[in-house]
Short mmCIF file of C-alpha atoms in Angstrom, two decimals:
data_model
loop_
_atom_site.label_atom_id
_atom_site.label_comp_id
_atom_site.label_asym_id
_atom_site.label_seq_id
_atom_site.Cartn_x
_atom_site.Cartn_y
_atom_site.Cartn_z
CA UNK A 271 0.62 13.74 14.48
CA UNK A 272 -2.00 13.07 11.84
CA UNK A 273 -5.62 14.68 12.41
CA UNK A 274 -7.17 11.38 11.82
CA UNK A 275 -5.43 8.47 13.27
CA UNK A 276 -6.83 5.17 12.48
CA UNK A 277 -7.81 4.65 15.82
CA UNK A 278 -9.50 1.06 16.21
CA UNK A 279 -8.26 -1.73 13.91
CA UNK A 280 -9.52 -5.26 13.79
CA UNK A 281 -7.71 -8.08 12.19
CA UNK A 282 -10.39 -10.81 11.49
CA UNK A 283 -9.10 -14.39 11.47
CA UNK A 284 -10.61 -16.83 9.21
CA UNK A 285 -10.33 -20.78 9.18
CA UNK A 286 -7.30 -21.60 7.21
CA UNK A 287 -5.51 -18.13 7.72
CA UNK A 288 -2.20 -17.59 6.37
CA UNK A 289 0.32 -16.41 9.23
CA UNK A 290 2.08 -13.73 7.21
CA UNK A 291 -1.13 -12.34 6.22
CA UNK A 292 -2.43 -12.27 9.80
CA UNK A 293 0.97 -10.79 11.36
CA UNK A 294 1.47 -8.03 8.74
CA UNK A 295 -1.69 -5.71 9.90
CA UNK A 296 -1.19 -6.65 13.26
CA UNK A 297 2.42 -5.58 13.70
CA UNK A 298 2.12 -2.67 11.43
CA UNK A 299 -0.81 -1.15 13.40
CA UNK A 300 0.20 -2.18 16.67
CA UNK A 301 -0.19 0.54 19.43
CA UNK A 302 2.98 2.68 19.85
CA UNK A 303 3.72 6.57 20.58
CA UNK A 304 4.28 7.52 16.91
CA UNK A 305 0.55 6.00 15.94
CA UNK A 306 -2.04 5.73 18.43
CA UNK A 307 -4.01 2.74 17.05
CA UNK A 308 -5.50 -0.34 18.97
CA UNK A 309 -5.48 -3.80 17.41
CA UNK A 310 -7.81 -6.52 18.09
CA UNK A 311 -7.38 -10.11 16.66
CA UNK A 312 -10.59 -11.61 16.35
CA UNK A 313 -12.43 -14.54 14.62
CA UNK A 314 -16.12 -16.03 14.40
CA UNK A 315 -15.93 -16.15 18.40
CA UNK A 316 -13.19 -16.00 20.98
CA UNK A 317 -10.79 -19.23 21.21
CA UNK A 318 -8.62 -21.07 18.91
CA UNK A 319 -8.96 -20.84 15.14
CA UNK A 320 -7.38 -23.60 13.06
CA UNK A 321 -4.85 -21.63 10.31
CA UNK A 322 -2.90 -22.89 7.55
CA UNK A 323 0.55 -23.96 7.21
CA UNK A 324 0.48 -25.88 10.49
CA UNK A 325 -0.46 -23.04 13.01
CA UNK A 326 -3.36 -22.19 15.14
CA UNK A 327 -4.44 -18.75 16.56
CA UNK A 328 -5.91 -17.91 20.10
CA UNK A 329 -7.98 -14.90 19.45
CA UNK A 330 -9.64 -12.80 22.20
CA UNK A 331 -12.50 -11.31 20.41
CA UNK A 332 -15.34 -12.39 18.54
CA UNK A 333 -17.36 -10.58 15.72
CA UNK A 334 -18.17 -7.82 18.02
CA UNK A 335 -14.60 -6.39 17.22
CA UNK A 336 -15.90 -5.53 13.61
CA UNK A 337 -18.52 -3.40 15.14
CA UNK A 338 -15.88 -1.59 17.16
CA UNK A 339 -13.38 -1.08 14.36
CA UNK A 340 -12.72 1.98 12.07
CA UNK A 341 -10.53 -0.46 9.85
CA UNK A 342 -11.10 -4.12 9.43
CA UNK A 343 -8.51 -6.45 7.77
CA UNK A 344 -9.29 -9.84 6.42
CA UNK A 345 -6.02 -11.80 5.84
CA UNK A 346 -5.57 -14.42 3.39
CA UNK A 347 -6.92 -18.20 4.00
CA UNK A 348 -6.36 -21.53 2.32
CA UNK A 349 -8.82 -22.62 -0.26
CA UNK A 350 -10.67 -19.53 -0.71
CA UNK A 351 -12.31 -20.87 -3.97
CA UNK A 352 -14.24 -23.94 -2.45
CA UNK A 353 -16.40 -22.24 0.29
CA UNK A 354 -17.50 -18.72 1.26
CA UNK A 355 -16.97 -18.04 5.01
CA UNK A 356 -19.89 -18.49 7.26
CA UNK A 357 -22.98 -16.20 6.77
CA UNK A 358 -22.44 -14.66 10.29
CA UNK A 359 -18.91 -13.45 9.26
CA UNK A 360 -20.19 -12.00 6.02
CA UNK A 361 -22.95 -10.05 7.70
CA UNK A 362 -20.54 -8.76 10.27
CA UNK A 363 -18.51 -7.45 7.47
CA UNK A 364 -21.40 -5.98 5.68
CA UNK A 365 -22.54 -4.16 8.96
CA UNK A 366 -18.94 -2.96 9.56
CA UNK A 367 -18.81 -1.36 6.01
CA UNK A 368 -22.44 -0.01 6.54
CA UNK A 369 -21.29 1.60 9.63
CA UNK A 370 -18.50 3.31 7.96
CA UNK A 371 -15.69 1.14 8.29
CA UNK A 372 -13.10 0.57 5.78
CA UNK A 373 -12.55 -3.17 4.88
CA UNK A 374 -9.02 -4.10 3.46
CA UNK A 375 -8.09 -7.71 2.21
CA UNK A 376 -4.69 -9.22 2.15
CA UNK A 377 -4.35 -11.72 -0.59
CA UNK A 378 -7.07 -14.42 -0.81
CA UNK A 379 -9.25 -12.32 1.95
CA UNK A 380 -10.42 -10.75 -1.06
CA UNK A 381 -12.54 -13.70 -1.58
CA UNK A 382 -14.18 -12.95 1.44
CA UNK A 383 -15.00 -9.26 0.92
CA UNK A 384 -16.33 -10.50 -2.61
CA UNK A 385 -18.90 -12.79 -1.06
CA UNK A 386 -20.39 -10.01 0.99
CA UNK A 387 -21.34 -8.45 -2.53
CA UNK A 388 -19.28 -5.21 -1.56
CA UNK A 389 -16.83 -5.46 -4.25
CA UNK A 390 -19.43 -5.90 -6.98
CA UNK A 391 -18.61 -3.16 -9.87
CA UNK A 392 -15.21 -2.46 -8.08
CA UNK A 393 -11.66 -3.02 -8.93
CA UNK A 394 -10.04 -5.57 -6.82
CA UNK A 395 -7.13 -7.91 -6.85
CA UNK A 396 -5.69 -10.83 -4.85
CA UNK A 397 -2.53 -13.30 -5.25
CA UNK A 398 -1.82 -14.07 -8.69
CA UNK A 399 -2.28 -17.58 -8.29
CA UNK A 400 -6.05 -16.74 -7.50
CA UNK A 401 -7.09 -14.12 -9.65
CA UNK A 402 -8.53 -15.97 -12.31
CA UNK A 403 -10.51 -18.36 -9.83
CA UNK A 404 -11.95 -14.78 -8.06
CA UNK A 405 -12.93 -13.58 -11.52
CA UNK A 406 -14.85 -16.63 -12.44
CA UNK A 407 -16.35 -17.08 -8.86
CA UNK A 408 -17.49 -13.28 -8.51
CA UNK A 409 -17.66 -12.18 -12.26
CA UNK A 410 -19.07 -8.43 -10.96
CA UNK A 411 -15.88 -8.03 -9.47
CA UNK A 412 -13.27 -6.20 -11.88
CA UNK A 413 -10.24 -8.41 -10.98
CA UNK A 414 -7.10 -6.82 -11.95
CA UNK A 415 -4.19 -9.21 -11.83
CA UNK A 416 -1.38 -6.97 -12.48
CA UNK A 417 -1.18 -4.69 -9.71
CA UNK A 418 -0.15 -4.84 -5.98
CA UNK A 419 -3.02 -3.25 -4.34
CA UNK A 420 -6.31 -1.57 -5.25
CA UNK A 421 -7.95 1.24 -3.08
CA UNK A 422 -11.32 1.58 -3.69
CA UNK A 423 -12.01 4.00 -0.86
CA UNK A 424 -14.18 1.86 1.52
CA UNK A 425 -12.73 -1.59 0.11
CA UNK A 426 -9.06 -2.24 -0.30
CA UNK A 427 -7.65 -5.59 -1.84
CA UNK A 428 -3.88 -6.48 -2.17
CA UNK A 429 -1.95 -9.12 -3.91
CA UNK A 430 0.37 -11.69 -1.69
CA UNK A 431 1.67 -11.38 1.56
CA UNK A 432 4.50 -9.09 0.92
CA UNK A 433 1.84 -6.61 -0.87
CA UNK A 434 -0.20 -6.63 2.43
CA UNK A 435 2.97 -4.42 3.63
CA UNK A 436 2.61 -2.30 0.74
CA UNK A 437 -1.01 -1.88 1.36
CA UNK A 438 -0.63 -1.09 5.19
CA UNK A 439 2.04 1.51 4.15
CA UNK A 440 -0.38 3.09 1.56
CA UNK A 441 -2.92 3.39 4.45
CA UNK A 442 -0.42 4.65 6.81
CA UNK A 443 0.45 7.55 3.95
CA UNK A 444 -3.03 8.65 3.88
CA UNK A 445 -3.72 8.43 7.25
CA UNK A 446 -0.77 9.59 9.06
CA UNK A 447 1.77 11.31 6.44
CA UNK A 448 4.56 10.07 4.74
CA UNK A 449 7.27 10.35 7.73
CA UNK A 450 4.91 8.04 9.52
CA UNK A 451 4.81 5.67 6.80
CA UNK A 452 8.75 5.80 6.11
CA UNK A 453 9.33 5.25 9.82
CA UNK A 454 7.11 2.14 9.77
CA UNK A 455 8.72 0.96 6.61
CA UNK A 456 12.27 1.50 8.19
CA UNK A 457 11.23 -0.54 11.53
CA UNK A 458 9.83 -3.47 9.06
CA UNK A 459 13.02 -3.28 6.65
CA UNK A 460 10.80 -2.84 3.98
CA UNK A 461 10.55 -0.81 0.82
CA UNK A 462 9.20 2.71 1.81
CA UNK A 463 6.63 2.80 -1.03
CA UNK A 464 5.74 0.82 -3.84
CA UNK A 465 2.97 1.86 -6.28
CA UNK A 466 -0.31 -0.09 -6.21
CA UNK A 467 0.09 -0.19 -9.96
CA UNK A 468 3.25 -1.91 -10.07
CA UNK A 469 2.87 -5.57 -11.36
CA UNK A 470 2.83 -8.25 -8.68
CA UNK A 471 4.01 -10.92 -11.00
CA UNK A 472 5.41 -11.23 -14.30
CA UNK A 473 6.06 -14.31 -15.90
CA UNK A 474 9.56 -14.56 -17.69
CA UNK A 475 11.23 -17.65 -19.19
CA UNK A 476 14.64 -16.70 -18.16
CA UNK A 477 15.72 -14.84 -15.23
CA UNK A 478 15.42 -11.03 -15.61
CA UNK A 479 18.99 -9.34 -14.50
CA UNK A 480 17.75 -5.68 -14.14
CA UNK A 481 15.80 -5.83 -11.26
CA UNK A 482 18.35 -5.52 -8.65
CA UNK A 483 20.27 -2.95 -10.78
CA UNK A 484 17.41 -0.63 -11.25
CA UNK A 485 16.45 -0.76 -7.43
CA UNK A 486 19.99 0.57 -6.75
CA UNK A 487 19.40 3.41 -9.55
CA UNK A 488 16.43 4.21 -7.44
CA UNK A 489 18.20 4.33 -4.38
CA UNK A 490 21.02 6.50 -5.88
CA UNK A 491 18.33 8.91 -7.31
CA UNK A 492 16.51 9.17 -3.90
CA UNK A 493 19.63 10.71 -2.23
CA UNK A 494 20.06 13.07 -5.11
CA UNK A 495 16.19 14.42 -5.75
CA UNK A 496 17.37 18.07 -5.29
CA UNK A 497 19.74 17.60 -8.27
CA UNK A 498 18.80 17.73 -11.97
CA UNK A 499 18.04 14.21 -12.69
CA UNK A 500 17.02 13.11 -16.24
CA UNK A 501 16.28 9.79 -18.15
CA UNK A 502 19.75 9.83 -19.72
CA UNK A 503 21.53 10.13 -16.19
CA UNK A 504 19.63 7.39 -14.47
CA UNK A 505 19.81 5.01 -17.62
CA UNK A 506 23.64 5.99 -17.29
CA UNK A 507 23.49 4.86 -13.82
CA UNK A 508 21.91 1.60 -14.45
CA UNK A 509 24.19 1.06 -17.59
CA UNK A 510 21.75 0.29 -20.07
CA UNK A 511 20.30 2.30 -22.81
CA UNK A 512 17.30 4.82 -22.32
CA UNK A 513 14.86 2.81 -24.27
CA UNK A 514 15.59 -0.64 -22.12
CA UNK A 515 15.74 1.46 -18.97
CA UNK A 516 12.38 3.04 -19.62
CA UNK A 517 10.66 -0.39 -20.69
CA UNK A 518 12.04 -2.26 -17.52
CA UNK A 519 11.41 0.47 -15.11
CA UNK A 520 7.79 0.78 -16.13
CA UNK A 521 7.31 -2.99 -15.63
CA UNK A 522 8.90 -2.65 -12.06
CA UNK A 523 7.30 0.06 -10.65
CA UNK A 524 4.22 0.93 -12.60
CA UNK A 525 5.46 4.57 -13.65
CA UNK A 526 7.79 5.87 -16.24
CA UNK A 527 11.24 6.99 -14.97
CA UNK A 528 10.35 10.59 -14.76
CA UNK A 529 7.14 10.07 -13.26
CA UNK A 530 8.63 7.91 -10.46
CA UNK A 531 10.95 11.06 -9.95
CA UNK A 532 8.12 13.45 -9.69
CA UNK A 533 6.56 11.21 -7.12
CA UNK A 534 9.70 10.84 -5.16
CA UNK A 535 10.05 14.76 -5.06
CA UNK A 536 6.64 14.94 -3.75
CA UNK A 537 6.99 12.44 -0.97
CA UNK A 538 10.33 14.30 -0.16
CA UNK A 539 8.28 17.49 -0.08
CA UNK A 540 5.49 16.00 1.83
CA UNK A 541 8.06 14.78 4.55
CA UNK A 542 9.63 18.25 4.82
CA UNK A 543 6.03 19.79 5.18
CA UNK A 544 5.36 17.56 8.03
CA UNK A 545 8.53 17.68 9.87
CA UNK A 546 10.14 21.24 9.19
CA UNK A 547 9.44 24.79 9.40
CA UNK A 548 10.81 25.66 6.13
CA UNK A 549 8.95 27.81 3.49
CA UNK A 550 7.28 26.71 0.31
CA UNK A 551 10.02 27.89 -1.67
CA UNK A 552 12.49 26.28 0.34
CA UNK A 553 10.81 23.00 0.49
CA UNK A 554 10.51 23.24 -3.34
CA UNK A 555 14.11 23.74 -3.84
CA UNK A 556 15.25 21.06 -1.34
CA UNK A 557 12.85 18.51 -2.99
CA UNK A 558 14.26 19.33 -6.60
CA UNK A 559 10.79 20.84 -7.86
CA UNK A 560 12.48 24.16 -8.36
CA UNK A 561 9.62 26.85 -7.31
CA UNK A 562 7.02 27.10 -4.91
CA UNK A 563 4.44 27.60 -7.80
CA UNK A 564 5.72 24.13 -9.46
CA UNK A 565 5.30 22.44 -6.03
CA UNK A 566 1.86 23.78 -5.79
CA UNK A 567 0.98 22.46 -9.22
CA UNK A 568 2.20 18.78 -8.59
CA UNK A 569 0.55 18.54 -5.34
CA UNK A 570 -2.83 19.73 -6.76
CA UNK A 571 -2.53 17.11 -9.63
CA UNK A 572 -1.01 14.27 -7.61
CA UNK A 573 -2.62 14.69 -4.31
CA UNK A 574 -5.73 16.95 -4.92
CA UNK A 575 -4.58 19.46 -2.38
CA UNK A 576 -2.16 22.29 -1.64
CA UNK A 577 1.05 22.07 0.11
CA UNK A 578 -0.21 24.49 3.11
CA UNK A 579 -3.51 22.50 3.49
CA UNK A 580 -1.32 19.54 3.60
CA UNK A 581 1.06 20.98 6.39
CA UNK A 582 -1.94 22.01 8.41
CA UNK A 583 -3.51 18.46 8.09
CA UNK A 584 -0.28 16.47 9.27
CA UNK A 585 1.05 19.15 11.62
CA UNK A 586 -2.14 19.26 13.70
CA UNK A 587 -1.40 18.64 17.57
CA UNK A 588 2.17 18.37 17.01
#
């Protein structure tokens, strides 16, 4: 079990809220033995909130839930570029932030966070259809339209609904470790991890045939991380040239093929550190990183910590 669980999670339902955006954090962080969280779904006041897409939400809590929460999700809502949420909601978000809560927006929920001023001078993203509107309405926000999510520490934003899953898994990885995140991904039948730097939307004049093929190659590689994996081997499995493979792989994942391999190996090492008593040298070999020194070097560069410190953090209390 992680040393610092998320503990208290509030999902703030605004008028016109999108059903998937509301459901994702509520389902991901629901209380269960593997992740001791409490989720409260709230609105401006307890009662019925009219949502988008023909649905409404009966919420049990009002804005007091934001004063209680450690993590506040703001799901996307319809017509975010027309009017800001009521001032009482913005004030409650600011107060939660000032108290130390992290604020996380899914899709167009970024407009609500931007309206508080808390995103000024920070990177943020939203659904690709609204990125230009967000930049125009809030010019002090550094809008990045080519990513799945952005983590600015105290304020996190994500693209469309599916990217909300990626954001939730990203938070789980940092709070509970890779094993808990991967377990949740399997429960949701979702991809275990997509980098926040991955492009959320790529305009193409014709269908791109390589996506599914490259996904199969990534899956193939994940089962062979302890073996030598080169750009040539990966491209050969995908049945394309190394140049074509590298170009499209970067577009799909936000990483070069070999950067992705290293990160996948680090994730494997993290999982072994969390769940096994193997030595650092053994884990380095099992993850395909060769030696303990190499593992330590990559850990420090990518995660800013050592394997030993990581193990102490994510095995505390087990």
